[in-house]
Short mmCIF file of C-alpha atoms and ligand atoms in Angstrom, two decimals:
data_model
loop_
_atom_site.label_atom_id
_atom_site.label_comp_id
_atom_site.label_asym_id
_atom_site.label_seq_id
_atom_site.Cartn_x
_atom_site.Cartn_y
_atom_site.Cartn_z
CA UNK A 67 20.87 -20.91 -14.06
CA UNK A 68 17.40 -19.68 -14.88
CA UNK A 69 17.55 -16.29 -16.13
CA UNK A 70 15.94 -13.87 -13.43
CA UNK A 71 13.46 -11.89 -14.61
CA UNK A 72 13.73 -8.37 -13.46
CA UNK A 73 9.86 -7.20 -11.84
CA UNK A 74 12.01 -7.20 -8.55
CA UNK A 75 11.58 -3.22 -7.78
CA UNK A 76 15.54 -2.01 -6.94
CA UNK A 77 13.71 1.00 -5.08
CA UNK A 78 10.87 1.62 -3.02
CA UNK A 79 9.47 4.66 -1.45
CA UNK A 80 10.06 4.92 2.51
CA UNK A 81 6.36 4.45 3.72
CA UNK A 82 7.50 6.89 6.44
CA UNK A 83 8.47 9.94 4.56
CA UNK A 84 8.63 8.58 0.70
CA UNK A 85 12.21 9.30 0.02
CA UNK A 86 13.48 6.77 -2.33
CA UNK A 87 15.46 3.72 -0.98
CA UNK A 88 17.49 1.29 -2.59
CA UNK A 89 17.24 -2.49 -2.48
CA UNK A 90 20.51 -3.00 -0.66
CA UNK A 91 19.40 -0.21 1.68
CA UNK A 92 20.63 -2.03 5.16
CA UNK A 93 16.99 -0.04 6.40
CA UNK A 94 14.57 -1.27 3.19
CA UNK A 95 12.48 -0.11 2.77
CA UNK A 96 12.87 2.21 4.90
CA UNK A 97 15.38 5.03 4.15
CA UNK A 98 16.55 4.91 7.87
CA UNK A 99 16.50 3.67 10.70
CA UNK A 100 14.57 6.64 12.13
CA UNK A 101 11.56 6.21 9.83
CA UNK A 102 11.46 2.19 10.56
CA UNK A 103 10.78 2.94 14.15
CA UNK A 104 8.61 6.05 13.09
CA UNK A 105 6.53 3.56 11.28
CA UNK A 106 6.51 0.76 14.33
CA UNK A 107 5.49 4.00 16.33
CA UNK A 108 2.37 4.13 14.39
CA UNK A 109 1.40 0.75 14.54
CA UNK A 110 1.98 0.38 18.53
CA UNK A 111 0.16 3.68 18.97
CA UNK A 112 -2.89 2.13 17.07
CA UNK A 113 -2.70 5.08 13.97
CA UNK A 114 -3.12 1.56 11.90
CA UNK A 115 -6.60 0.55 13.29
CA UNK A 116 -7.39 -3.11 12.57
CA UNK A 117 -11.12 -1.75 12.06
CA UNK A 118 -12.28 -3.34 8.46
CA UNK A 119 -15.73 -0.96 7.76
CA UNK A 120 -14.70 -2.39 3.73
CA UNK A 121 -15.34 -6.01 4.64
CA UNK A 122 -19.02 -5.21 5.88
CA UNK A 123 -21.09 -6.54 3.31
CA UNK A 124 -23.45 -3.87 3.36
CA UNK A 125 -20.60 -1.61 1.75
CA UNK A 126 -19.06 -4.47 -0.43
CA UNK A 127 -23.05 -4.99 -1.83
CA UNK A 128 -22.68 -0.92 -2.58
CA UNK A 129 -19.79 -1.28 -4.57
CA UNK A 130 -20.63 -3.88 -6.55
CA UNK A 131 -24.08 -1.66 -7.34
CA UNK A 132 -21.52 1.17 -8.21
CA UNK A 133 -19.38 -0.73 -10.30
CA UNK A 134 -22.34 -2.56 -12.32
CA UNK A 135 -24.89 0.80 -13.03
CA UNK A 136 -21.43 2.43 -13.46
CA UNK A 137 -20.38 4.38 -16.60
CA UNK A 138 -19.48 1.86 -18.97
CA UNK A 139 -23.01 2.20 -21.05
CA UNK A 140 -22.22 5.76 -21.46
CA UNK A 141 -25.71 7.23 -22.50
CA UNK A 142 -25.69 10.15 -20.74
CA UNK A 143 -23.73 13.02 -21.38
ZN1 ZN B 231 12.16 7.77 5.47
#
């Protein structure tokens, strides 16, 4: 047997209300079943837009300016 390396998180942070949950949580990672169908809630009522503005590659081109005449030079104060 291969030994299992351990990056596996054992907890994760409900996405609903960021209470730590366990693995072996029967809800993971959800902390209960309340906050799983919280979440679905949010999704059905559209609170998760599919709307990608970051993808336009207008705004990717600005980044990439951003990132490249960034700060890494360091010649001004
Ligand atoms: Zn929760």
């Amino acid at each position: 047997m291969a030994k299992e390396k351990s990056t596996n998180p054992t907890a994760l942070r409900c996405p609903t209300c960021r209470t730590l949950v366990l693995r072996d949580d029967d809800n993971f990672p959800f902390c209960s079943d309340r906050c799983r169908i919280i979440d679905l809630g949010k999704w059905a009522s559209g609170a998760y837009r599919i709307s990608s503005p970051i993808l336009d590659p207008e705004v990717l081109d600005g980044l990439d300016d951003m990132h490249r005449s960034g700060h890494s030079s360091g010649d001004d104060e």
